[in-house]
CSV table of C-alpha atoms and ligand atoms in Angstrom, one decimal:
chain,number,residue,atom,x,y,z
A,1,MET,CA,64.8,3.7,-18.8
A,2,ASN,CA,65.2,-0.1,-18.6
A,3,ILE,CA,62.6,-2.0,-16.7
A,4,VAL,CA,63.5,-5.6,-15.7
A,5,PRO,CA,61.2,-8.4,-14.7
A,6,THR,CA,60.5,-8.8,-11.0
A,7,SER,CA,59.7,-12.0,-9.1
A,8,GLU,CA,57.6,-10.5,-6.2
A,9,ILE,CA,55.4,-7.4,-5.6
A,10,ARG,CA,54.7,-6.5,-2.0
A,11,GLY,CA,53.9,-3.3,-0.1
A,12,ILE,CA,51.6,-0.8,1.5
A,13,ILE,CA,51.8,2.3,-0.6
A,14,SER,CA,50.1,5.7,-1.2
A,15,VAL,CA,49.9,7.4,-4.6
A,16,PRO,CA,50.2,11.1,-5.5
A,17,PRO,CA,47.2,13.4,-4.9
A,18,ASP,CA,44.4,13.5,-7.5
A,19,LYS,CA,45.2,15.5,-10.6
A,20,SER,CA,41.6,16.4,-11.6
A,21,ILE,CA,40.7,17.6,-8.1
A,22,THR,CA,44.0,19.6,-7.8
A,23,HIS,CA,43.3,21.5,-11.1
A,24,ARG,CA,39.8,22.3,-9.9
A,25,ALA,CA,41.0,23.5,-6.4
A,26,LEU,CA,43.5,25.8,-8.1
A,27,MET,CA,40.9,27.3,-10.4
A,28,ILE,CA,37.7,27.3,-8.3
A,29,CYS,CA,38.9,28.1,-4.8
A,30,PRO,CA,40.2,31.6,-5.9
A,31,LEU,CA,36.5,32.4,-6.9
A,32,ALA,CA,35.4,32.2,-3.2
A,33,HIS,CA,34.9,35.4,-1.2
A,34,GLY,CA,37.4,34.2,1.5
A,35,LYS,CA,40.5,32.2,2.1
A,36,SER,CA,40.4,28.4,1.3
A,37,THR,CA,43.0,26.0,2.7
A,38,VAL,CA,43.7,22.9,0.7
A,39,HIS,CA,46.1,20.1,1.8
A,40,ASN,CA,47.9,17.6,-0.3
A,41,LEU,CA,47.7,19.1,-3.8
A,42,LEU,CA,49.4,17.3,-6.7
A,43,ASP,CA,52.7,19.0,-7.6
A,44,SER,CA,53.3,17.8,-11.2
A,45,GLY,CA,53.8,19.1,-14.7
A,46,ASP,CA,50.1,19.5,-15.5
A,47,THR,CA,49.0,21.1,-12.2
A,48,THR,CA,52.0,23.5,-12.3
A,49,SER,CA,50.6,24.7,-15.7
A,50,THR,CA,47.3,25.6,-14.0
A,51,TYR,CA,49.0,27.1,-10.9
A,52,LYS,CA,51.2,29.4,-13.1
A,53,ILE,CA,48.3,30.6,-15.2
A,54,VAL,CA,46.1,31.4,-12.3
A,55,LYS,CA,49.0,33.3,-10.7
A,56,ALA,CA,49.7,35.2,-13.9
A,57,LEU,CA,46.0,36.3,-13.8
A,58,GLY,CA,46.2,37.6,-10.3
A,59,GLY,CA,45.5,34.5,-8.3
A,60,ARG,CA,47.0,34.7,-4.8
A,61,PHE,CA,48.5,31.7,-3.0
A,62,ASN,CA,50.4,31.2,0.3
A,63,GLY,CA,52.4,28.1,1.2
A,64,ASP,CA,53.2,25.1,-1.0
A,65,PHE,CA,51.3,22.2,-2.5
A,66,SER,CA,51.4,20.2,0.8
A,67,ARG,CA,49.3,23.0,2.4
A,68,LEU,CA,48.1,25.9,0.2
A,69,GLU,CA,46.1,28.9,1.3
A,70,ILE,CA,44.1,30.2,-1.7
A,71,LEU,CA,43.0,33.8,-1.4
A,72,PRO,CA,40.2,35.5,-3.3
A,73,TRP,CA,41.2,36.3,-6.9
A,74,GLU,CA,42.2,39.8,-7.7
A,75,PHE,CA,41.7,39.2,-11.4
A,76,GLY,CA,43.9,41.0,-13.8
A,77,GLU,CA,44.4,40.7,-17.6
A,78,SER,CA,47.5,39.0,-18.7
A,79,SER,CA,49.3,40.6,-21.7
A,80,ILE,CA,51.4,37.5,-22.3
A,81,PRO,CA,50.0,34.2,-23.8
A,82,LEU,CA,49.1,31.6,-21.2
A,83,ASP,CA,50.9,28.2,-21.5
A,84,CYS,CA,48.7,25.2,-20.8
A,85,GLY,CA,51.7,22.9,-21.4
A,86,ASN,CA,50.4,19.3,-21.9
A,87,SER,CA,47.2,19.7,-19.9
A,88,GLY,CA,43.8,19.4,-21.6
A,89,THR,CA,42.1,20.0,-18.2
A,90,THR,CA,43.9,23.4,-17.9
A,91,ALA,CA,43.0,24.5,-21.4
A,92,ARG,CA,39.4,23.4,-21.4
A,93,LEU,CA,38.4,24.4,-17.8
A,94,LEU,CA,40.1,27.8,-18.2
A,95,SER,CA,38.3,28.4,-21.4
A,96,GLY,CA,35.1,28.3,-19.5
A,97,LEU,CA,36.4,30.4,-16.6
A,98,LEU,CA,37.9,33.1,-18.9
A,99,SER,CA,34.8,33.3,-21.1
A,100,GLY,CA,33.0,35.0,-18.2
A,101,GLU,CA,35.9,37.3,-17.2
A,102,LYS,CA,36.5,40.7,-19.0
A,103,GLY,CA,39.7,40.9,-21.0
A,104,LEU,CA,41.5,39.3,-23.9
A,105,HIS,CA,43.5,36.1,-23.3
A,106,ILE,CA,45.5,33.7,-25.5
A,107,LEU,CA,45.8,30.1,-24.5
A,108,TYR,CA,48.4,27.8,-26.1
A,109,GLY,CA,50.0,24.4,-25.4
A,110,ASP,CA,52.7,21.9,-26.3
A,111,GLU,CA,52.8,19.9,-29.5
A,112,SER,CA,50.4,17.2,-28.2
A,113,LEU,CA,47.9,19.6,-26.7
A,114,SER,CA,47.9,21.7,-29.9
A,115,LYS,CA,46.5,18.6,-31.7
A,116,ARG,CA,43.6,18.0,-29.3
A,117,PRO,CA,40.1,19.1,-30.0
A,118,MET,CA,38.9,22.4,-28.6
A,119,LYS,CA,35.8,22.8,-30.8
A,120,ARG,CA,33.9,20.8,-28.1
A,121,VAL,CA,34.3,23.7,-25.7
A,122,ILE,CA,34.4,26.6,-28.1
A,123,ASP,CA,31.0,25.8,-29.7
A,124,PRO,CA,28.9,25.6,-26.5
A,125,LEU,CA,30.7,28.5,-24.9
A,126,SER,CA,30.0,30.6,-28.0
A,127,LYS,CA,26.3,29.7,-27.6
A,128,MET,CA,26.5,31.3,-24.1
A,129,GLY,CA,27.9,34.5,-25.7
A,130,ALA,CA,31.6,33.9,-25.4
A,131,ARG,CA,33.9,35.3,-28.1
A,132,ILE,CA,36.6,32.8,-28.9
A,133,TRP,CA,38.8,32.5,-31.9
A,134,ALA,CA,40.9,29.5,-32.8
A,135,GLY,CA,43.2,28.6,-35.7
A,136,LYS,CA,42.9,25.4,-37.6
A,137,GLN,CA,39.1,25.4,-38.3
A,138,ASN,CA,38.2,26.4,-34.8
A,139,SER,CA,39.4,23.1,-33.6
A,140,SER,CA,42.5,23.4,-31.5
A,141,LEU,CA,45.0,25.6,-29.6
A,142,PRO,CA,46.1,28.4,-29.7
A,143,ILE,CA,42.8,30.2,-29.0
A,144,ALA,CA,42.0,33.8,-28.1
A,145,ILE,CA,39.2,34.4,-25.6
A,146,ASN,CA,37.6,37.8,-25.2
A,147,GLY,CA,35.5,37.3,-22.1
A,148,GLY,CA,32.4,39.2,-21.0
A,149,VAL,CA,28.8,38.8,-20.0
A,150,LEU,CA,27.4,35.3,-20.6
A,151,LYS,CA,23.9,33.9,-20.7
A,152,GLY,CA,22.9,30.5,-19.3
A,153,CYS,CA,22.0,27.8,-21.9
A,154,GLU,CA,20.9,24.2,-22.3
A,155,HIS,CA,23.7,21.9,-23.6
A,156,SER,CA,23.4,18.3,-24.6
A,157,LEU,CA,26.9,16.8,-25.0
A,158,GLU,CA,27.4,14.3,-27.8
A,159,ILE,CA,30.3,12.6,-25.9
A,160,ALA,CA,30.6,12.3,-22.1
A,161,SER,CA,33.4,14.6,-21.1
A,162,ALA,CA,34.1,16.0,-17.6
A,163,GLN,CA,36.4,18.6,-19.1
A,164,VAL,CA,33.7,20.0,-21.4
A,165,LYS,CA,31.0,19.7,-18.7
A,166,SER,CA,33.2,21.5,-16.2
A,167,ALA,CA,34.1,24.3,-18.6
A,168,LEU,CA,30.3,25.0,-19.1
A,169,LEU,CA,29.6,24.8,-15.3
A,170,LEU,CA,32.4,27.3,-14.6
A,171,ALA,CA,31.0,29.6,-17.3
A,172,GLY,CA,27.5,28.9,-15.9
A,173,ILE,CA,28.2,30.0,-12.3
A,174,ARG,CA,28.8,33.5,-13.6
A,175,ALA,CA,26.2,33.6,-16.4
A,176,GLU,CA,22.8,35.2,-16.3
A,177,GLY,CA,20.0,32.5,-16.0
A,178,VAL,CA,20.3,28.7,-15.8
A,179,THR,CA,23.0,26.6,-17.4
A,180,ARG,CA,22.1,22.9,-17.9
A,181,VAL,CA,24.5,20.3,-19.1
A,182,ALA,CA,23.3,16.8,-20.1
A,183,GLU,CA,25.6,13.9,-20.9
A,184,PRO,CA,25.1,10.6,-22.7
A,185,GLN,CA,26.9,8.8,-19.8
A,186,ARG,CA,28.0,10.1,-16.4
A,187,SER,CA,31.6,11.5,-16.4
A,188,ARG,CA,33.5,12.4,-13.3
A,189,ASP,CA,31.8,14.9,-11.0
A,190,HIS,CA,34.6,16.6,-9.1
A,191,THR,CA,33.5,20.0,-10.3
A,192,GLU,CA,30.0,19.5,-9.2
A,193,ARG,CA,31.1,18.2,-5.8
A,194,MET,CA,33.5,21.1,-5.2
A,195,LEU,CA,30.9,23.8,-6.3
A,196,ALA,CA,28.2,22.2,-4.1
A,197,SER,CA,30.6,22.2,-1.0
A,198,MET,CA,31.3,25.8,-1.7
A,199,GLY,CA,27.6,26.7,-1.5
A,200,ALA,CA,26.9,27.1,-5.3
A,201,LYS,CA,23.4,26.8,-6.6
A,202,ILE,CA,23.8,23.5,-8.3
A,203,VAL,CA,21.4,20.6,-8.8
A,204,CYS,CA,22.7,17.2,-10.0
A,205,GLU,CA,20.2,14.9,-11.7
A,206,GLU,CA,20.7,11.4,-13.1
A,207,ASP,CA,22.3,12.4,-16.4
A,208,SER,CA,22.5,16.2,-16.2
A,209,VAL,CA,23.5,19.1,-13.9
A,210,CYS,CA,22.1,22.7,-13.6
A,211,VAL,CA,23.8,25.8,-12.2
A,212,THR,CA,22.9,29.4,-11.7
A,213,ARG,CA,25.0,32.4,-10.8
A,214,SER,CA,26.5,31.8,-7.3
A,215,ASP,CA,28.7,33.4,-4.7
A,216,LEU,CA,31.1,30.8,-3.4
A,217,GLU,CA,32.2,30.1,0.2
A,218,PRO,CA,35.8,29.2,0.9
A,219,LEU,CA,36.7,25.5,1.2
A,220,ASN,CA,39.0,23.6,3.6
A,221,PHE,CA,39.8,20.1,2.5
A,222,GLU,CA,42.4,17.5,1.7
A,223,VAL,CA,42.9,16.1,-1.8
A,224,PRO,CA,42.9,12.2,-1.8
A,225,GLY,CA,45.3,10.0,-3.8
A,226,ASP,CA,44.7,9.7,-7.5
A,227,ILE,CA,42.8,6.5,-8.4
A,228,SER,CA,44.1,6.8,-12.0
A,229,SER,CA,47.7,6.6,-10.6
A,230,ALA,CA,46.7,3.8,-8.2
A,231,ALA,CA,45.2,1.9,-11.1
A,232,PHE,CA,48.7,1.1,-12.5
A,233,PHE,CA,49.6,-0.7,-9.3
A,234,VAL,CA,46.2,-2.4,-9.0
A,235,ALA,CA,46.5,-3.8,-12.5
A,236,LEU,CA,50.1,-4.9,-11.8
A,237,ALA,CA,49.2,-6.8,-8.6
A,238,CYS,CA,46.3,-8.6,-10.5
A,239,ILE,CA,48.4,-9.9,-13.3
A,240,HIS,CA,51.7,-10.6,-11.5
A,241,PRO,CA,51.9,-14.2,-10.2
A,242,ASN,CA,53.3,-13.3,-6.8
A,243,ALA,CA,51.8,-10.0,-5.7
A,244,ARG,CA,50.0,-8.4,-2.7
A,245,LEU,CA,49.5,-4.6,-2.4
A,246,GLN,CA,47.6,-2.3,-0.2
A,247,ILE,CA,47.0,1.3,-1.5
A,248,GLU,CA,45.9,3.8,1.2
A,249,GLY,CA,44.3,7.2,1.2
A,250,VAL,CA,43.1,6.9,-2.4
A,251,GLY,CA,40.1,8.6,-4.0
A,252,LEU,CA,37.2,6.2,-4.6
A,253,ASN,CA,34.6,8.4,-6.2
A,254,ASP,CA,32.1,6.1,-7.9
A,255,ARG,CA,32.5,7.9,-11.2
A,256,ARG,CA,36.2,7.0,-11.2
A,257,ILE,CA,36.4,3.3,-10.2
A,258,GLY,CA,35.3,1.6,-13.4
A,259,LEU,CA,38.5,-0.3,-13.6
A,260,LEU,CA,38.1,-1.7,-10.1
A,261,LYS,CA,34.6,-2.9,-11.0
A,262,VAL,CA,35.7,-4.5,-14.3
A,263,LEU,CA,38.6,-6.3,-12.5
A,264,GLN,CA,36.1,-7.6,-9.9
A,265,MET,CA,33.8,-8.9,-12.6
A,266,MET,CA,36.9,-10.6,-14.2
A,267,GLY,CA,37.4,-12.5,-10.9
A,268,ALA,CA,40.2,-10.4,-9.4
A,269,SER,CA,41.2,-10.7,-5.7
A,270,ILE,CA,40.4,-7.0,-5.0
A,271,HIS,CA,38.6,-5.2,-2.1
A,272,TRP,CA,38.1,-1.6,-1.5
A,273,SER,CA,36.6,0.3,1.4
A,274,ILE,CA,35.6,3.9,1.9
A,275,ASP,CA,36.6,5.6,5.2
A,276,ASN,CA,35.9,9.2,4.3
A,277,SER,CA,33.1,10.6,2.1
A,278,GLU,CA,33.1,14.4,2.0
A,279,PRO,CA,33.5,16.1,-0.3
A,280,GLU,CA,35.2,13.2,-2.1
A,281,PRO,CA,35.0,9.5,-1.1
A,282,SER,CA,38.4,8.0,-0.3
A,283,GLY,CA,39.7,4.9,1.4
A,284,LYS,CA,41.9,1.9,0.7
A,285,ILE,CA,42.3,-0.9,-1.9
A,286,GLU,CA,43.7,-4.3,-1.2
A,287,VAL,CA,44.7,-6.4,-4.2
A,288,SER,CA,46.7,-9.5,-5.0
A,289,SER,CA,47.6,-12.0,-7.7
A,290,SER,CA,44.5,-13.1,-9.5
A,291,GLU,CA,43.1,-15.6,-12.0
A,292,LEU,CA,41.2,-13.5,-14.5
A,293,HIS,CA,38.6,-14.5,-17.0
A,294,GLY,CA,37.2,-12.6,-20.0
A,295,ILE,CA,34.0,-10.6,-19.7
A,296,ASP,CA,31.9,-8.4,-22.0
A,297,ILE,CA,32.8,-4.8,-21.2
A,298,SER,CA,30.0,-2.4,-22.0
A,299,PRO,CA,31.0,1.2,-23.2
A,300,GLU,CA,28.6,2.6,-20.6
A,301,ILE,CA,31.4,2.1,-18.0
A,302,PHE,CA,34.1,3.8,-20.1
A,303,PRO,CA,33.7,7.4,-18.7
A,304,SER,CA,34.4,6.0,-15.2
A,305,MET,CA,37.7,4.5,-16.4
A,306,ILE,CA,38.6,6.6,-19.4
A,307,ASP,CA,42.3,7.0,-18.5
A,308,GLU,CA,42.5,3.4,-17.4
A,309,LEU,CA,41.2,1.8,-20.6
A,310,PRO,CA,44.7,1.1,-22.2
A,311,LEU,CA,45.5,-0.9,-19.0
A,312,LEU,CA,43.0,-3.4,-20.3
A,313,ALA,CA,45.4,-4.4,-23.1
A,314,LEU,CA,48.0,-5.3,-20.5
A,315,ILE,CA,45.4,-7.0,-18.3
A,316,GLY,CA,44.2,-8.8,-21.4
A,317,THR,CA,47.6,-10.6,-21.7
A,318,ALA,CA,46.8,-12.3,-18.4
A,319,VAL,CA,43.1,-13.0,-18.9
A,320,ASP,CA,42.0,-16.5,-19.9
A,321,GLY,CA,39.9,-15.5,-23.0
A,322,VAL,CA,39.2,-12.4,-25.1
A,323,THR,CA,39.4,-8.8,-23.8
A,324,GLU,CA,37.8,-6.5,-26.4
A,325,ILE,CA,37.2,-2.8,-26.2
A,326,ARG,CA,34.9,-1.1,-28.7
A,327,GLY,CA,33.3,2.3,-28.7
A,328,ALA,CA,36.4,4.0,-27.2
A,329,GLY,CA,37.4,6.3,-30.1
A,330,GLU,CA,38.0,9.1,-27.5
A,331,LEU,CA,41.3,7.4,-26.7
A,332,ARG,CA,42.7,8.6,-30.0
A,333,LYS,CA,42.2,12.2,-28.7
A,334,LYS,CA,44.1,12.0,-25.5
A,335,GLU,CA,47.8,13.1,-24.8
A,336,SER,CA,48.7,10.7,-27.6
A,337,ASP,CA,46.6,8.4,-29.9
A,338,ARG,CA,46.4,5.9,-27.1
A,339,ILE,CA,44.8,3.1,-29.3
A,340,SER,CA,47.6,3.3,-31.8
A,341,VAL,CA,50.5,3.7,-29.3
A,342,THR,CA,49.2,0.8,-27.2
A,343,VAL,CA,48.8,-1.5,-30.1
A,344,ARG,CA,52.1,-0.6,-31.8
A,345,ASN,CA,54.1,-0.9,-28.6
A,346,PHE,CA,52.5,-4.3,-27.5
A,347,ARG,CA,53.3,-5.7,-30.9
A,348,LYS,CA,56.9,-4.6,-30.5
A,349,LEU,CA,56.9,-6.7,-27.2
A,350,GLY,CA,55.8,-9.8,-29.0
A,351,VAL,CA,52.0,-9.6,-28.1
A,352,GLU,CA,49.3,-10.3,-30.7
A,353,ILE,CA,46.7,-7.5,-30.5
A,354,GLU,CA,44.1,-6.4,-33.0
A,355,GLU,CA,43.4,-2.7,-33.6
A,356,PHE,CA,40.0,-1.1,-34.4
A,357,GLU,CA,39.2,2.5,-35.1
A,358,ASP,CA,37.4,2.6,-31.7
A,359,GLY,CA,39.4,0.0,-29.6
A,360,PHE,CA,41.4,-3.2,-29.6
A,361,SER,CA,41.1,-6.9,-28.9
A,362,ILE,CA,43.5,-9.3,-27.3
A,363,THR,CA,43.2,-13.0,-26.6
A,364,GLY,CA,45.0,-14.3,-23.5
A,365,PRO,CA,46.9,-15.6,-21.9
A,366,GLN,CA,50.0,-14.4,-23.9
A,367,LYS,CA,53.6,-13.9,-23.0
A,368,ILE,CA,55.2,-10.5,-23.1
A,369,THR,CA,58.7,-11.1,-24.3
A,370,GLY,CA,60.3,-7.6,-24.2
A,371,GLY,CA,61.9,-4.9,-26.4
A,372,VAL,CA,62.1,-1.2,-26.9
A,373,VAL,CA,59.0,1.1,-26.9
A,374,ASP,CA,58.3,4.8,-27.1
A,375,SER,CA,55.8,6.6,-24.8
A,376,HIS,CA,55.3,9.3,-27.4
A,377,GLY,CA,55.6,11.8,-24.6
A,378,ASP,CA,52.4,10.4,-23.0
A,379,HIS,CA,52.7,9.9,-19.2
A,380,ARG,CA,50.1,7.1,-19.1
A,381,MET,CA,51.8,5.2,-22.0
A,382,ALA,CA,55.2,5.4,-20.2
A,383,MET,CA,53.7,3.9,-17.0
A,384,LEU,CA,51.7,1.2,-18.9
A,385,PHE,CA,54.9,-0.1,-20.6
A,386,ALA,CA,56.9,0.1,-17.3
A,387,LEU,CA,54.4,-2.5,-16.0
A,388,ALA,CA,54.7,-4.5,-19.1
A,389,GLY,CA,58.5,-4.7,-18.4
A,390,LEU,CA,57.9,-6.0,-14.9
A,391,VAL,CA,55.8,-8.9,-16.1
A,392,SER,CA,57.9,-9.6,-19.3
A,393,SER,CA,60.5,-12.3,-19.8
A,394,GLU,CA,63.3,-10.1,-21.1
A,395,GLY,CA,62.6,-6.6,-19.9
A,396,VAL,CA,61.3,-3.4,-21.6
A,397,GLU,CA,63.3,-0.2,-22.5
A,398,ILE,CA,61.0,2.9,-22.5
A,399,ARG,CA,61.9,5.9,-24.6
A,400,SER,CA,60.8,9.3,-23.2
A,401,HIS,CA,60.0,7.8,-19.8
A,402,GLU,CA,60.3,11.3,-18.0
A,403,SER,CA,56.7,12.1,-19.3
A,404,VAL,CA,55.5,10.3,-16.1
A,405,ASN,CA,56.1,13.6,-14.3
A,406,ILE,CA,53.0,15.0,-15.9
A,407,SER,CA,50.8,13.1,-13.4
A,408,TYR,CA,53.0,10.8,-11.3
A,409,PRO,CA,56.4,12.2,-10.1
A,410,GLY,CA,58.0,9.4,-8.1
A,411,PHE,CA,56.4,6.6,-10.2
A,412,PHE,CA,59.7,4.8,-10.8
A,413,GLU,CA,60.6,5.1,-7.1
A,414,THR,CA,57.3,3.5,-6.1
A,415,ILE,CA,58.1,0.7,-8.6
A,416,GLU,CA,61.4,0.1,-6.9
A,417,GLU,CA,59.7,0.2,-3.5
A,418,VAL,CA,57.2,-2.6,-4.3
A,419,CYS,CA,59.5,-4.9,-6.4
A,420,ARG,CA,61.3,-7.5,-4.3
B,1,S3P,C1,39.6,14.9,-16.8
B,1,S3P,C2,38.6,14.3,-17.6
B,1,S3P,C3,38.9,13.2,-18.5
B,1,S3P,C4,40.3,12.6,-18.4
B,1,S3P,C5,41.4,13.6,-18.1
B,1,S3P,C6,41.0,14.5,-16.9
B,1,S3P,C7,39.2,16.0,-15.9
B,1,S3P,O1,38.7,13.7,-19.8
B,1,S3P,O2,40.6,11.9,-19.6
B,1,S3P,O3,42.6,13.0,-17.9
B,1,S3P,O4,40.0,16.3,-15.0
B,1,S3P,O5,38.1,16.5,-16.1
B,1,S3P,P1,37.2,13.8,-20.5
B,1,S3P,O6,36.2,13.4,-19.4
B,1,S3P,O7,37.0,15.2,-20.9
B,1,S3P,O8,37.3,12.8,-21.6
């Protein structure tokens, strides 16, 4: 896919539904005692992996992803291994769910997912009594889970992770006693919000959350647009010299909007307003061409922009001064090694960028000339370098661009829509 420079960015757009909330709706609503109705679920590679697995395990659905009725789970064992595809959220949250369900299940994934750490969920779930086996030093897929009765536990996570926290909460709502999860920083809280709106016994404190065994009420709601998808267009509008965009119906959960806050601190012309709060805040973002200056970015804010951090390398090319990210080693454990892929690809496009084990540093302003890059099958890398092409002088060719379908089918169509 060849992306050519564009002279103007304009439009009022919406982005696809939130991926994290869709995964949770597909896994948690079947646990309710009645029928839930969920509008506007994300239909993408990752969420299809979750949908197919829940169905294979006896989940019952009517309708399609624009309006899905989710019926109470008639749970059955699956004799075939369950394919999590590229999706870490599917593998980790399901590990928690299946640990409390009788039966033997095998989870596997694609080449990228098979390299990602699973020990971070296997160890605490084993502490609750789950029996889980993994190859490769207990650290990655495939894994086998022999589910059964669990006991509640106190967990103190070394790294803030919504996937690990959610796995433990989903195990905790069916365990005996109290399950408490504490995190060093606050990761996204979609699982907590969904469980609370379904009547679960859940108490959220400053840096921790407690659950006990709960019966769940059905839920009726609409999934907002994905702020992580909107983030690409927000960053593009800020760094392009002739841009104005409005993004409507997008999720604005405080634990997801770190990038908006960082851009505001850098001096961006950006405003957001919430017009709907329950169970998830959503609203609109207005953003236009901006003069950005360098700021100190504290790692405290990283969990609220974990998937947006690589965008700071692109934003850094337009900032007057230094943009440096340290303490973000988690980026090496995502769908690709996002520090290495970001740095290598920007260098191919003529940008000077320094790589650290736990981040990168870039001094702007710098020109992006152009060239050929590879997404390494990582959806967010493909989208990042498409934006680089739009603000480059010679254009960017992206290898394995189709990975965008993991979270943002229609990404290139929206690019066409906003480029004049
Ligand atoms: C996700 C949590 C994040 C994020 C991922 C989706 C989720 O990972 O990177 O894309 O849906 O819970 P961690 O919080 O586990 O790092």
